[in-house]
Amino acid sequence: MGGALLQATGSVTSVLRRTFQILSGVGEKTEQKLWQRGITTWSDLREAGDDRLPGRVQRRREAHEDQLAMAEHHLADDHTAPFDRWLPDREIWRILQEAGDRVMYLDIETTGLSYPEGRATVVGAHTDAEGTQLLVRGQDLSSRAVQDLIDDAACLVTFNGRRFDVPWLEREFDVSVDVPNVDLMYAFRRLDITGGLKSIEKQLGLDRGEEIDDVGGYEAVKLWRRWERGNHDALERLLTYNEADVVNMQPLADIAYERLKAEVYDPHEPDDPQAQQAEIPVEDAG
DNA sequence: TTCCCCATCTGGCGCGAGTG
DNA sequence: CACTCGCGCCAGATGGGGAA
């Protein structure tokens, strides 16, 4: 990764600190315009003279300074939650780097597709900080345990979790999930890669263990029933399956992050070597 | 300064899609 | 199998920037 050269060119500044879409009146286009003018980080924006800013950004300078101060303040305290509200949904992935080893890969198993007919059987989570934790119904799965799990996360990574896993946990366990959620399903769809979790793993050439390669979603339901009837191996298999899901989401998230980053920084247009932004010397006329 | 055109932001509506 | 969320599309509002 980055050495002195990368630092000199500013490449170590995180994606989030180059993100202007958290500011009022700034969308995708205005952000691109700022980047093109050489204003690529929050500090660039604060230091830039009005003559370098689009009018709509000039007019909002005070509001933007407040918003940036707020953002810096929360980042300093490792509070990522507010960015869930400030960022447009499709750009939530930009906080992954800030979440660091508190990115939590989350996946649940249930006895059906809808609540309350179905119940959660396994809640699996993985972070680099805490490793893998699997909460099992009838053993250590409780509202308290789920809330504690969520509270350790600076950011969730799920697959279809915005519609399935997270609302389910909120309803069955009455937990509040006040943390950004990067849903890989939408991230990959934006990259023109569609399909379920296992299909996408295949498309990207990620192999999971041979022994659980054939386990699908409905199989998880049947495994739980077999465990309830006294088959100990069935639970072992279900847990292995769930753990594989949460662990495999990590490389998946890495790939999505790198590709989205590339897409955002190099919009599809053929790059024109002449299009370098002119250097505008910052000097005080004294 | 003022006018006008068009780029951009915002909000509402309907559709398609993967979860155990 | 039910559940909803993101996105594309459309229309209206706002405001930027060129020219007189």
CSV table of C-alpha atoms (C1' of nucleotides) in Angstrom, one decimal:
chain,number,residue,atom,x,y,z
A,1,MET,CA,0.0,0.0,0.0
A,2,GLY,CA,0.9,3.7,0.1
A,3,GLY,CA,4.4,4.9,0.8
A,4,ALA,CA,5.8,8.4,0.8
A,5,LEU,CA,5.0,8.9,-2.8
A,6,LEU,CA,1.3,8.1,-2.4
A,7,GLN,CA,1.2,10.4,0.6
A,8,ALA,CA,2.8,13.2,-1.4
A,9,THR,CA,0.1,13.0,-4.1
A,10,GLY,CA,-2.6,12.8,-1.5
A,11,SER,CA,-3.7,9.3,-2.4
A,12,VAL,CA,-4.0,8.3,1.2
A,13,THR,CA,-6.8,10.7,1.9
A,14,SER,CA,-9.8,8.5,2.4
A,15,VAL,CA,-12.7,8.4,-0.1
A,16,LEU,CA,-14.9,9.9,2.6
A,17,ARG,CA,-12.7,12.9,3.1
A,18,ARG,CA,-13.0,13.6,-0.6
A,19,THR,CA,-16.8,13.2,-0.5
A,20,PHE,CA,-18.8,16.4,-1.0
A,21,GLN,CA,-22.2,14.8,-1.4
A,22,ILE,CA,-22.7,15.0,2.4
A,23,LEU,CA,-23.1,18.8,1.8
A,24,SER,CA,-26.4,20.5,1.2
A,25,GLY,CA,-27.1,21.3,-2.5
A,26,VAL,CA,-24.2,19.1,-3.6
A,27,GLY,CA,-25.0,16.1,-5.7
A,28,GLU,CA,-23.0,13.9,-8.0
A,29,LYS,CA,-22.3,16.5,-10.7
A,30,THR,CA,-21.2,19.3,-8.4
A,31,GLU,CA,-18.9,16.9,-6.6
A,32,GLN,CA,-17.3,15.9,-9.9
A,33,LYS,CA,-16.9,19.6,-10.8
A,34,LEU,CA,-15.1,20.3,-7.6
A,35,TRP,CA,-12.7,17.4,-8.1
A,36,GLN,CA,-12.0,18.6,-11.7
A,37,ARG,CA,-11.1,22.0,-10.3
A,38,GLY,CA,-8.5,20.3,-8.1
A,39,ILE,CA,-10.6,20.6,-4.9
A,40,THR,CA,-10.5,17.0,-3.8
A,41,THR,CA,-10.5,17.0,-0.1
A,42,TRP,CA,-12.5,18.6,2.7
A,43,SER,CA,-9.5,20.7,3.6
A,44,ASP,CA,-9.1,21.8,0.0
A,45,LEU,CA,-12.7,23.1,0.1
A,46,ARG,CA,-12.2,25.0,3.3
A,47,GLU,CA,-9.1,26.7,2.0
A,48,ALA,CA,-10.3,27.3,-1.6
A,49,GLY,CA,-11.0,30.9,-2.6
A,50,ASP,CA,-14.5,31.8,-3.9
A,51,ASP,CA,-13.1,32.2,-7.4
A,52,ARG,CA,-12.4,28.5,-7.5
A,53,LEU,CA,-15.9,27.4,-6.4
A,54,PRO,CA,-19.1,27.0,-8.4
A,55,GLY,CA,-21.6,29.6,-7.4
A,56,ARG,CA,-24.0,27.3,-5.6
A,57,VAL,CA,-21.1,26.2,-3.4
A,58,GLN,CA,-19.9,29.7,-2.7
A,59,ARG,CA,-23.4,30.7,-1.6
A,60,ARG,CA,-23.5,27.8,0.9
A,61,ARG,CA,-20.0,28.3,2.3
A,62,GLU,CA,-21.1,28.9,5.9
A,63,ALA,CA,-23.5,25.9,6.0
A,64,HIS,CA,-20.9,23.7,4.4
A,65,GLU,CA,-18.3,24.8,7.0
A,66,ASP,CA,-20.7,23.8,9.8
A,67,GLN,CA,-21.4,20.5,8.1
A,68,LEU,CA,-17.7,19.7,7.6
A,69,ALA,CA,-17.0,20.6,11.2
A,70,MET,CA,-19.7,18.3,12.3
A,71,ALA,CA,-18.4,15.5,10.1
A,72,GLU,CA,-14.8,15.9,11.4
A,73,HIS,CA,-16.1,15.9,14.9
A,74,HIS,CA,-17.9,12.6,14.5
A,75,LEU,CA,-15.1,11.0,12.6
A,76,ALA,CA,-12.7,12.0,15.4
A,77,ASP,CA,-14.9,10.2,17.9
A,78,ASP,CA,-15.3,7.2,15.5
A,79,HIS,CA,-19.0,7.9,15.1
A,80,THR,CA,-20.0,6.7,11.7
A,81,ALA,CA,-23.7,6.6,12.3
A,82,PRO,CA,-24.5,10.1,11.1
A,83,PHE,CA,-23.0,9.4,7.7
A,84,ASP,CA,-25.8,6.9,7.2
A,85,ARG,CA,-28.2,10.0,7.0
A,86,TRP,CA,-25.8,12.4,5.3
A,87,LEU,CA,-24.7,10.2,2.4
A,88,PRO,CA,-27.0,9.3,-0.4
A,89,ASP,CA,-27.9,5.6,-0.1
A,90,ARG,CA,-25.9,4.6,-3.2
A,91,GLU,CA,-22.8,6.1,-1.7
A,92,ILE,CA,-22.8,4.6,1.8
A,93,TRP,CA,-19.9,2.3,0.8
A,94,ARG,CA,-17.6,5.3,1.0
A,95,ILE,CA,-17.4,5.0,4.8
A,96,LEU,CA,-16.0,1.4,4.7
A,97,GLN,CA,-12.4,2.7,5.1
A,98,GLU,CA,-13.2,4.7,8.2
A,99,ALA,CA,-15.0,1.8,9.8
A,100,GLY,CA,-11.7,-0.1,9.6
A,101,ASP,CA,-11.7,-3.3,11.7
A,102,ARG,CA,-15.2,-2.5,13.0
A,103,VAL,CA,-16.8,-3.3,9.7
A,104,MET,CA,-19.3,-6.1,10.5
A,105,TYR,CA,-20.3,-8.7,8.0
A,106,LEU,CA,-23.7,-9.9,9.0
A,107,ASP,CA,-26.0,-12.7,7.9
A,108,ILE,CA,-28.9,-14.4,9.6
A,109,GLU,CA,-30.7,-17.8,9.1
A,110,THR,CA,-34.4,-18.1,9.8
A,111,THR,CA,-37.1,-20.7,9.6
A,112,GLY,CA,-38.9,-18.9,6.7
A,113,LEU,CA,-39.0,-15.9,4.5
A,114,SER,CA,-41.3,-13.7,6.6
A,115,TYR,CA,-41.8,-12.7,10.2
A,116,PRO,CA,-43.5,-13.5,12.5
A,117,GLU,CA,-44.3,-16.9,11.0
A,118,GLY,CA,-40.6,-17.5,10.7
A,119,ARG,CA,-38.0,-17.1,13.5
A,120,ALA,CA,-34.3,-16.3,13.4
A,121,THR,CA,-32.2,-19.4,14.2
A,122,VAL,CA,-28.7,-18.2,13.7
A,123,VAL,CA,-27.3,-14.6,13.7
A,124,GLY,CA,-23.8,-14.6,12.4
A,125,ALA,CA,-21.3,-11.7,12.4
A,126,HIS,CA,-17.7,-11.3,11.6
A,127,THR,CA,-15.4,-8.3,12.3
A,128,ASP,CA,-11.6,-8.2,12.1
A,129,ALA,CA,-11.7,-6.8,15.6
A,130,GLU,CA,-13.8,-9.5,17.3
A,131,GLY,CA,-13.6,-12.4,14.9
A,132,THR,CA,-16.7,-14.5,14.1
A,133,GLN,CA,-19.6,-14.7,16.5
A,134,LEU,CA,-22.5,-17.0,15.9
A,135,LEU,CA,-25.6,-16.6,18.1
A,136,VAL,CA,-27.9,-19.7,18.1
A,137,ARG,CA,-31.6,-19.8,19.0
A,138,GLY,CA,-32.2,-21.5,22.3
A,139,GLN,CA,-28.6,-21.0,23.4
A,140,ASP,CA,-27.1,-17.5,23.3
A,141,LEU,CA,-29.4,-15.7,20.9
A,142,SER,CA,-31.3,-12.9,22.6
A,143,SER,CA,-32.3,-9.3,22.1
A,144,ARG,CA,-29.5,-8.2,24.4
A,145,ALA,CA,-26.9,-10.3,22.6
A,146,VAL,CA,-28.0,-9.0,19.2
A,147,GLN,CA,-27.9,-5.4,20.4
A,148,ASP,CA,-24.4,-5.8,21.8
A,149,LEU,CA,-23.3,-7.3,18.6
A,150,ILE,CA,-24.7,-4.4,16.5
A,151,ASP,CA,-23.3,-1.8,19.0
A,152,ASP,CA,-19.8,-3.1,18.3
A,153,ALA,CA,-20.1,-2.3,14.6
A,154,ALA,CA,-19.1,0.9,12.9
A,155,CYS,CA,-20.6,-0.3,9.6
A,156,LEU,CA,-22.6,-3.3,8.5
A,157,VAL,CA,-22.0,-5.2,5.3
A,158,THR,CA,-24.9,-7.4,4.3
A,159,PHE,CA,-26.3,-9.0,1.2
A,160,ASN,CA,-29.9,-7.9,0.7
A,161,GLY,CA,-29.7,-6.9,4.3
A,162,ARG,CA,-31.6,-3.6,3.8
A,163,ARG,CA,-34.7,-5.6,3.0
A,164,PHE,CA,-34.2,-8.8,4.8
A,165,ASP,CA,-31.7,-9.2,7.7
A,166,VAL,CA,-31.8,-5.7,9.3
A,167,PRO,CA,-35.6,-5.2,9.3
A,168,TRP,CA,-35.9,-8.8,10.6
A,169,LEU,CA,-33.6,-8.1,13.5
A,170,GLU,CA,-35.4,-4.9,14.3
A,171,ARG,CA,-38.7,-6.6,14.4
A,172,GLU,CA,-37.9,-9.9,16.1
A,173,PHE,CA,-35.5,-8.5,18.6
A,174,ASP,CA,-36.6,-4.9,18.9
A,175,VAL,CA,-33.1,-3.7,18.4
A,176,SER,CA,-32.2,-0.3,16.9
A,177,VAL,CA,-29.7,-0.6,14.1
A,178,ASP,CA,-28.3,3.0,14.0
A,179,VAL,CA,-25.3,2.2,11.8
A,180,PRO,CA,-24.6,2.5,8.1
A,181,ASN,CA,-25.4,-0.7,6.1
A,182,VAL,CA,-23.5,-1.4,2.9
A,183,ASP,CA,-25.8,-3.8,1.0
A,184,LEU,CA,-23.6,-5.7,-1.4
A,185,MET,CA,-26.5,-6.6,-3.6
A,186,TYR,CA,-27.0,-3.0,-4.7
A,187,ALA,CA,-23.3,-2.3,-4.8
A,188,PHE,CA,-22.8,-5.1,-7.3
A,189,ARG,CA,-25.9,-4.2,-9.3
A,190,ARG,CA,-24.4,-0.8,-9.8
A,191,LEU,CA,-21.3,-2.6,-11.2
A,192,ASP,CA,-23.6,-4.5,-13.5
A,193,ILE,CA,-23.1,-7.8,-11.6
A,194,THR,CA,-26.5,-9.3,-10.6
A,195,GLY,CA,-27.6,-12.4,-8.9
A,196,GLY,CA,-27.7,-13.9,-5.4
A,197,LEU,CA,-24.7,-14.1,-3.1
A,198,LYS,CA,-23.5,-17.4,-4.3
A,199,SER,CA,-23.9,-16.6,-7.9
A,200,ILE,CA,-21.8,-13.5,-7.5
A,201,GLU,CA,-19.2,-15.4,-5.6
A,202,LYS,CA,-19.0,-17.7,-8.6
A,203,GLN,CA,-18.9,-14.9,-11.1
A,204,LEU,CA,-15.9,-13.4,-9.2
A,205,GLY,CA,-14.1,-16.7,-8.9
A,206,LEU,CA,-14.4,-16.9,-5.1
A,207,ASP,CA,-14.4,-20.5,-3.9
A,208,ARG,CA,-16.1,-21.6,-0.7
A,209,GLY,CA,-15.4,-24.9,1.0
A,210,GLU,CA,-16.4,-28.0,-1.0
A,211,GLU,CA,-18.4,-29.5,1.8
A,212,ILE,CA,-21.0,-26.7,1.9
A,213,ASP,CA,-20.9,-25.8,-1.7
A,214,ASP,CA,-24.4,-27.3,-2.2
A,215,VAL,CA,-26.1,-25.6,0.7
A,216,GLY,CA,-28.7,-23.1,-0.4
A,217,GLY,CA,-31.1,-20.9,1.6
A,218,TYR,CA,-34.0,-23.3,1.9
A,219,GLU,CA,-31.5,-26.0,3.0
A,220,ALA,CA,-30.8,-23.8,6.0
A,221,VAL,CA,-34.4,-24.1,7.0
A,222,LYS,CA,-34.3,-27.9,6.7
A,223,LEU,CA,-31.0,-28.2,8.6
A,224,TRP,CA,-32.6,-26.3,11.6
A,225,ARG,CA,-35.6,-28.7,11.6
A,226,ARG,CA,-33.3,-31.7,11.6
A,227,TRP,CA,-31.3,-30.2,14.5
A,228,GLU,CA,-34.6,-29.7,16.4
A,229,ARG,CA,-35.4,-33.4,15.9
A,230,GLY,CA,-32.1,-34.2,17.6
A,231,ASN,CA,-29.5,-34.4,14.8
A,232,HIS,CA,-26.4,-32.7,16.2
A,233,ASP,CA,-24.5,-32.7,12.9
A,234,ALA,CA,-27.3,-30.6,11.3
A,235,LEU,CA,-26.5,-27.7,13.5
A,236,GLU,CA,-22.8,-28.0,12.9
A,237,ARG,CA,-23.5,-27.9,9.2
A,238,LEU,CA,-25.8,-24.9,9.5
A,239,LEU,CA,-23.2,-23.0,11.5
A,240,THR,CA,-20.5,-23.8,9.0
A,241,TYR,CA,-22.8,-22.6,6.3
A,242,ASN,CA,-23.6,-19.3,8.0
A,243,GLU,CA,-20.0,-18.7,8.9
A,244,ALA,CA,-19.0,-19.2,5.3
A,245,ASP,CA,-21.5,-16.6,4.3
A,246,VAL,CA,-20.2,-13.9,6.7
A,247,VAL,CA,-16.6,-14.7,6.0
A,248,ASN,CA,-17.0,-14.7,2.3
A,249,MET,CA,-18.6,-11.3,2.3
A,250,GLN,CA,-15.3,-9.7,3.3
A,251,PRO,CA,-13.4,-10.3,0.0
A,252,LEU,CA,-16.7,-9.5,-1.8
A,253,ALA,CA,-16.8,-6.1,0.0
A,254,ASP,CA,-13.2,-5.5,-0.8
A,255,ILE,CA,-13.8,-6.1,-4.5
A,256,ALA,CA,-16.9,-3.9,-4.6
A,257,TYR,CA,-15.1,-1.1,-2.7
A,258,GLU,CA,-12.2,-1.1,-5.1
A,259,ARG,CA,-14.4,-1.2,-8.2
A,260,LEU,CA,-16.8,1.5,-7.0
A,261,LYS,CA,-13.8,3.7,-6.1
A,262,ALA,CA,-12.4,3.3,-9.6
A,263,GLU,CA,-15.8,4.0,-11.1
A,264,VAL,CA,-16.3,7.2,-9.1
A,265,TYR,CA,-12.8,8.6,-9.7
A,266,ASP,CA,-12.7,7.7,-13.4
A,267,PRO,CA,-16.1,8.3,-15.0
A,268,HIS,CA,-16.3,6.3,-18.2
A,269,GLU,CA,-15.2,9.1,-20.5
A,270,PRO,CA,-11.9,8.4,-22.3
A,271,ASP,CA,-9.3,10.3,-20.3
A,272,ASP,CA,-7.8,13.3,-22.0
A,273,PRO,CA,-4.2,14.1,-21.0
A,274,GLN,CA,-4.8,17.7,-21.7
A,275,ALA,CA,-7.6,17.9,-19.2
A,276,GLN,CA,-5.4,18.3,-16.2
A,277,GLN,CA,-6.7,21.1,-14.0
A,278,ALA,CA,-4.6,24.3,-14.2
A,279,GLU,CA,-2.6,25.1,-11.1
A,280,ILE,CA,-4.0,28.1,-9.4
A,281,PRO,CA,-1.3,29.5,-7.2
A,282,VAL,CA,-2.5,30.4,-3.7
A,283,GLU,CA,-0.8,33.6,-2.8
A,284,ASP,CA,-1.9,36.5,-0.7
A,285,ALA,CA,-1.6,39.8,-2.5
A,286,GLY,CA,-0.1,41.8,0.3
B,1,DT,C1',-27.3,45.2,-13.8
B,2,DT,C1',-30.9,42.2,-16.1
B,3,DC,C1',-32.6,38.6,-19.1
B,4,DC,C1',-32.9,33.9,-20.8
B,5,DC,C1',-31.6,29.1,-21.5
B,6,DC,C1',-30.3,25.0,-19.7
B,7,DA,C1',-28.0,22.2,-16.2
B,8,DT,C1',-29.0,20.3,-11.9
B,9,DC,C1',-31.5,19.1,-7.7
B,10,DT,C1',-35.6,17.2,-5.6
B,11,DG,C1',-39.8,14.6,-4.9
B,12,DG,C1',-43.3,11.2,-6.5
B,13,DC,C1',-44.6,6.8,-8.8
B,14,DG,C1',-44.1,1.9,-10.4
B,15,DC,C1',-41.2,-2.0,-11.3
B,16,DG,C1',-37.8,-5.6,-10.6
B,17,DA,C1',-35.3,-8.3,-7.7
B,18,DG,C1',-33.1,-12.0,-3.9
B,19,DT,C1',-33.7,-13.3,1.1
B,20,DG,C1',-34.3,-18.7,4.3
C,1,DC,C1',-44.0,-18.9,-0.8
C,2,DA,C1',-44.1,-12.3,1.3
C,3,DC,C1',-41.6,-8.5,2.0
C,4,DT,C1',-39.8,-3.7,0.6
C,5,DC,C1',-36.0,-1.1,-1.0
C,6,DG,C1',-33.2,1.0,-4.7
C,7,DC,C1',-33.4,2.8,-9.1
C,8,DG,C1',-35.0,4.8,-13.4
C,9,DC,C1',-38.1,8.0,-15.2
C,10,DC,C1',-40.7,12.2,-15.2
C,11,DA,C1',-41.9,16.8,-14.0
C,12,DG,C1',-41.3,21.1,-11.5
C,13,DA,C1',-38.3,24.4,-9.1
C,14,DT,C1',-34.0,26.6,-8.5
C,15,DG,C1',-30.1,28.9,-9.8
C,16,DG,C1',-25.6,29.5,-12.7
C,17,DG,C1',-23.4,31.7,-16.3
C,18,DG,C1',-23.1,34.0,-20.9
C,19,DA,C1',-24.3,38.2,-23.3
C,20,DA,C1',-26.2,42.8,-23.9
